[in-house]
Amino acid sequence: MNTVAAIDPRHAAGQRLRERAFRAATFVAAVLVLLLLGGVALSLLIGSWPAFSHFKLSFLTREVWNPVTDQYGALAPVYGTLVTSLLALLLAVPVSFGIAIFLTELAPVWLKRPVGVAIELLAAVPSIIYGIWGLFVLAPVLQRHVQPWLIDTLGPLPLVGRLFQGPPFGIGILTAGFVLAVMVIPFISAVMRDVFETVPDVLKESRYALGATTWEVIWQVVVPYARSGIIGGIMLGLGRALGETMAVTFVIGNAHRIGSSLLAPGTTISASIANEFAEAVGDLYTSALIALGALLFLITFSVIAVARLMLLRLARKALSPL
Amino acid sequence: MSRRAVRKVTNLVALALSGLATAIGLFFLGAILWTLLRNGLAGMSWQLFTAMTPPPAGSGGLLNAIYGSAAMTVIGILIGGPIGMLAGTFLAEYGRAARLSTLIRFVNDVLLSAPSIIVGLFVYELLVVRMGHFSAIAGAVALAIIAIPVTVRTTEDMLNLVPQGMKDASTAMGAYHWRTITSVIYPAARSGIVTGLLLAVARISGETAPLLFTALNNQFWSSNLAAPMANLPVVIFQFALSPYPNWQRLAWSGALLITLSILVLSISARVVVSSLNNGGRR
């Protein structure tokens, strides 16, 4: 049947037509991915235009956020976004590094997979779950046990002391950073684990043969080799933390101001949008919130782009290891 | 201490700390699951699946929210899944080495980690403003946009796992590329592609931020796709932050429900992948 069909010219023409149609369909879908990103950027630009043209550059430098008088500035949410994300990295990077080392260099084979999967499941838990857990479980614990201790021991110190003064609210910048840290640990440790596994065994074994301990091999061979991958993983975690919405909305306290203390309530870009957007009345108010979204897009886009380029560099190196 | 002893101790301390870090990670997973079970199990009853979301003082369940979440997730994956699969096919088969593909891969990776609330804003501008009101279809489109990059990535990876020899054999028989893809490559990669779709479903079924101002929420039963529709994540958000005890109880039950379904989805997706990998090695 097929031999006859193959020399039937009508059949061949039909095949060519289907080939072209299928190819075109995959091409259109692939280009759609590009258009999505372009569409997102364009719609944010258009939506934020009224706010940017009204407030000009002062939108970026003012702390005021007052829907009644229609005055908006992005400083407090931008500050909150950056500080919570940096706090999250400060807490999450050492833990993720430890997990990646445990999974690649230390764990016996039978333990690797279950522990690895359990850490990955931490990433599958939806962010709203982190939110209610943070608000009802973590915040009270921090308020009762951790924050009073921070206030007593770090509060009186010069310079850094200001960060740890004031009443222990439970919710606030610090708690948001803590929840974000738990959320980004699985992302950072997964990337670190993968890049540690690209280190050629020959390199590690040579160092072992010279009498190095496991830790020395990790610190002197694995880490330098995988450096750009490690940075890429950290940046990827940063990208996650910057854009995370629901978990932060629950625990940040939603106050449009910049407190000198990390214990004080604050807000982030995504939390402001989540809280206020559906109820925003007036074109300027809506536009100001979309302008916040545009800023967030700009920040996360650059962070993620750098992260991907770093990881790409390591992938190229892995192709030609020595 | 001798230099040798110092090195040994440093080694032990560092390795112990890495074990501790792993314990910390596992502790948080345990703590979250335990909290959910403790607070959510009490509210698990038939009523949860048969009654609508109640007013502040009354009793009720989550039926409309469960239905809404399921409906929007299914529509989202029905839109996003095929687009993602076709785009992944282009990257793996037709445009493997093209310049454009490098760009598309990069953009897809960016979309993969882009904040989901931005997607919500985009769909708001795209659909909600034009339609003049919030709607379930806008929510489904937002979820589809989040599902696309996940599917593109897994489809491309899975198609690349299909041995070149199989593709060559099909081509040698005189088959056109589309015929090779649909009759040889897709069947060979089927379980991998299904896994990718499962992971995409797991990802979008817990998303809250993109639904806040697309599908919004609805206190009542609604199967009208052009109207606001209740959904589990937004109901959890609203009820958990409310001062009413019965709403908070429902929020915990909803949280337990959604987490369990997502964990089951993610674990079964991994089981499929690992059986696939073992099969491939033999």
Short mmCIF file of C-alpha atoms in Angstrom, two decimals, chain A residues 1 17 26 74 166 175 181 239 266 269-270 275:
data_model
loop_
_atom_site.label_atom_id
_atom_site.label_comp_id
_atom_site.label_asym_id
_atom_site.label_seq_id
_atom_site.Cartn_x
_atom_site.Cartn_y
_atom_site.Cartn_z
CA MET A 1 0.00 0.00 0.00
CA LEU A 17 1.02 20.41 1.98
CA THR A 26 4.99 24.94 15.15
CA ALA A 74 7.30 54.16 44.14
CA GLY A 166 11.06 49.17 67.72
CA THR A 175 9.27 38.07 58.38
CA ALA A 181 14.10 32.55 52.02
CA GLY A 239 14.39 36.79 40.45
CA GLY A 266 6.41 47.73 54.87
CA ILE A 269 5.72 46.15 44.56
CA SER A 270 3.86 42.88 44.09
CA ASN A 275 -3.79 44.39 47.57
#
